[in-house]
């Protein structure tokens, strides 16, 4: 809960009593921002510097020992009598030589690895080795000093110091997005390793290397080397093209233009040059050379003298010393410390800390001559409001103004809240409210040069941030070397930084404001990048299966080689040793493992990618990983994001229910008529006559038009008006006026899109929100354009994920609109509240319809809100306010005490006004797409970062969960949960896996993944649907890995946001949607689409075709290599087991290329069904998941066919020609081999394509035309004879007819599914 001026902080930090177990969180007491060394003092004690003994070192002296920024080096010889000034020595090693803190050092000063006890910074400084230049210091080196600059020695080693407007150390990464898999140095090693991890590539490498050994050489070396080089070139070329494409798209993303502010001093350069000249002239030559070498850096004397000239003798600033320049740079050039200027709908380029936010129509860089007086809150130097019990009795910012240390007041009334859309980062649909620190909101941009930020080291926790911001004061330089000044005029002002002051990369500024923010993390150190896993090289399941089949073929080859050598005898060989003979046989039979297989498959993948990208039905689809299109046909699990993927994140109020009647669709016109009647406060035609304000009591008794109106209708109208009024007032929405193309219009800003949808609906029915600030709300009648309701906001109780409700206490102003409101006006006080039905049921008065109606709306997929109210007397409110204020001052269990006060005084027997149903609009054709995918045998999981209730509603509305399925919910499991209770939660799922869906939150999912990993996944993979909400990006990736590891099935992940990148990269197939909010997911995915419903065609049509075509192509190529190896075996047996080649040189190469390659490769155009049948019968896709198109059974069937045909071709050729080793036999055998392969291709085609016909006829023509050039292998005179022709025809018939007859018989007895759906 929050006080009245905190209604806009739904993510407000916990109470001070809350403790944290994280050692990475900064404690401001340990940072030295507040004293805590005396046990007897409470938290309101004065700061440590006021309790520290001894003489103080003026701030000016301490700053003289350091540079203004970091990374500025000086010549050591410039300080002959002391250690180099500006070099900080720290015993923990947490500070670099340049003054910045190392990220790798421990967060807090520790002893023996544990967090140290709290000590004052003075004590920490005594124990540190901070040293000050002797000629500046009037105190011992170990004396405590009051400046927060000195506290760096005791700050955490994990933090980083950022001085705004100065160049950061080079160790910070560049701010660029990279989805590339390789670098210029890693490309060849990684790709070659990946290629030779495949067995057959390694096999052919060994075969090619064997040809360098003379006893093993068979034919030309190029015959074996060139195919391998060609295969590797094709594969590496594809990888290179894919990665270059990724880099180009990354470069486009990194070219985004952003405006930054550069702070520069136009006078400092000339002054420094003059001072250096004077100094160098007075020094000896050696010293002058050293000074000249370091002249590019300002030293401490330059900085001090520059401040003296700027400030003058009175310590008063005469004019701004810093000029502010606006520059437009690319996002990749943004650095830590840069000030970025953002406007509405701009994407945040890096992790930022907001310094200032203002209205979009104002110029935040203008230097106003005078500042209007605004409401201000005094802020102490430790960052606490003076009204807080934690405030310390130290000088406030107001006091600093009087002394000239701060250029303005802490503005609250003029502060503009900034709302961020974070759905691309964490998946949540609610907008996040972000505010500038009160310390910086009032500063002008040129004053940012005095700011310094201390931030923790990079982390992937998107909901956590701890840091501090420090404003360095102006200096009175008259007292250098003299008595110390009053430290109140020198004290550095500090304030804490929390998650509410940040804007993470990949979020979008949703509100109409201008934001100035400083960069704290860039590139790989941003939250979004650290939640992303690095890209990996993906290998398709088909490639793995072919690799396994290749090992079987190699084993067959080795076995056959040993058998042939053994048949002759190992000891009977005279010309060569037996192991040399086995090796030569292995090389001869290497065609069994066709190297052209990889070439054909890779070329086929390119064809599939070409088809996908040019499909008019899925325009905009991009194939980024062209090596795995067959995987699209093997998907069994689909993991989907919700926001932006299944839904549009556009809310619309579709239905209301007021107890006796519900309104939806056209019935909303009746609601509008009730509102018009209830809020008519004067004659509509007399716009000059002042109208009276409406209160709930007045609206109840407003007479209805016509005397025939029944009492029931009047009661219904009154209830409708009360509900509309409650919805128009109980929210955190702020209206803003915008202008586009010369036309003004009103937009709404809020943390939740549900709230905006409700307010827009109230405007549609006649009640418009025209003004909202922290104190009041004004409503206007749409019909008369008159103000009809004006209320004063007394209290706001924001929505929380634990409370699941929000409320407000309002005082209705009475009288005429023209009368200015007075703080003393007495008006009706009402408490309004709305929330989830699960919590509101026990709060509202007893009724008999709430449960049934909310259940009906939930079944329709609506997000329901129950609305109630209660009237309070002035005394009741005063009693509540006193108790609430007392509870807000508690230091222990503050939130629980606040909630208890609200429950006791307000949340009881509320008048039930009605129920609303808000619909989250789905993407186009989501429902039929999900249904088709389920019928295709794909189990769908929805992983989202959104709330449990939201995820449930979307799952129902999208038909992810059918009406007949029970949703079993598991939430709020913690590490302390007993194992028995957690396992009991899974027992119901195990008993009814087919009719139960699982809904689980992120904490429970984390519990199961950590403690009962296999028990959970063994049950979850059996369910038809799983909905996981409140998931972090890392959890999404873990789920994808877990399913892959446990099931060994293919997993696809689809998303549209940066928070989905890890999940997409962890999947076997990653699909990214080009969303309205960015292209991070699209760039990192294997396939990019523009809408979710395109996924069905990508899988059911293109995926199915790609897999079936590649499976058929692979089997034909294996058959082509097997059949020639069988011929070689028959020939070797006939020539008494000599390892001599049957087909040499060109015949061997030509057979696998020009004579058979085109017809075989044309199978990539074949299709068994058309697209309409594939969508009509998604069960055809389900068959592919079993891998029946390419399995061990089909492989051995093709092995049997190859053995039969090879034996017939070679055996009959030798018998009919009556020769074992002659050109006539070779010509007959080779010709039959080519014709047999071409006819086999023709027999396997289901749907003919013109390229198939052309390839067959063209190949036959090429073979016939090449015969005259084959005189070295053929007997050309014999080829043109009739004896050659009849022998070829007879052998072809015997080779082809039996296998084809068996195929026809089997197809008749057991037709395949595609023939059934075609009715063939």
Coordinates of C-alpha atoms in Angstrom, one line a residue, residues 26-28 31 33 66 70 99-101 103 107-108 148-149 151-164 353 451-457 465-472 494-498 502 518-521:
X26 CA 23.8 -2.7 -1.9
X27 CA 23.0 -1.6 1.6
X28 CA 23.1 2.1 1.9
X31 CA 27.8 2.3 1.5
X33 CA 25.4 7.0 3.2
X66 CA 41.4 13.3 -8.0
X70 CA 37.7 8.3 -14.7
X99 CA 39.4 5.2 -10.5
X100 CA 36.6 2.9 -11.5
X101 CA 35.4 -0.1 -9.5
X103 CA 32.9 -5.7 -11.6
X107 CA 30.1 -6.5 -3.5
X108 CA 30.6 -5.6 0.1
X148 CA 31.6 10.9 -0.5
X149 CA 34.4 10.8 -3.1
X151 CA 33.9 6.7 0.3
X152 CA 34.8 4.9 -2.9
X153 CA 37.5 3.1 -1.0
X154 CA 34.8 1.5 1.1
X155 CA 32.2 1.0 -1.6
X156 CA 31.5 -2.4 -3.0
X157 CA 33.9 -3.9 -5.4
X158 CA 31.0 -5.1 -7.6
X159 CA 29.8 -1.6 -8.3
X160 CA 30.7 0.7 -11.1
X161 CA 31.2 4.4 -10.9
X162 CA 29.7 6.4 -13.8
X163 CA 30.5 10.1 -14.1
X164 CA 27.9 11.5 -16.5
X353 CA 18.8 5.4 -15.3
X451 CA 26.3 13.8 -11.1
X452 CA 27.8 10.5 -10.4
X453 CA 26.1 7.1 -10.3
X454 CA 27.1 4.0 -8.4
X455 CA 25.5 0.9 -9.9
X456 CA 25.9 -2.8 -9.2
X457 CA 27.6 -5.1 -11.6
X465 CA 18.3 -2.8 -9.3
X466 CA 20.2 -1.1 -6.5
X467 CA 22.3 1.9 -6.8
X468 CA 22.9 5.5 -5.7
X469 CA 23.2 8.8 -7.4
X470 CA 25.3 11.6 -6.1
X471 CA 25.2 15.3 -6.9
X472 CA 28.6 17.0 -6.3
X494 CA 22.8 11.5 -2.6
X495 CA 19.7 9.6 -3.3
X496 CA 19.0 5.9 -3.7
X497 CA 18.2 4.3 -7.1
X498 CA 15.8 1.5 -7.5
X502 CA 15.5 2.5 -14.6
X518 CA 22.1 8.1 -18.6
X519 CA 23.5 4.8 -19.9
X520 CA 24.7 2.4 -17.2
X521 CA 25.0 -0.9 -19.1

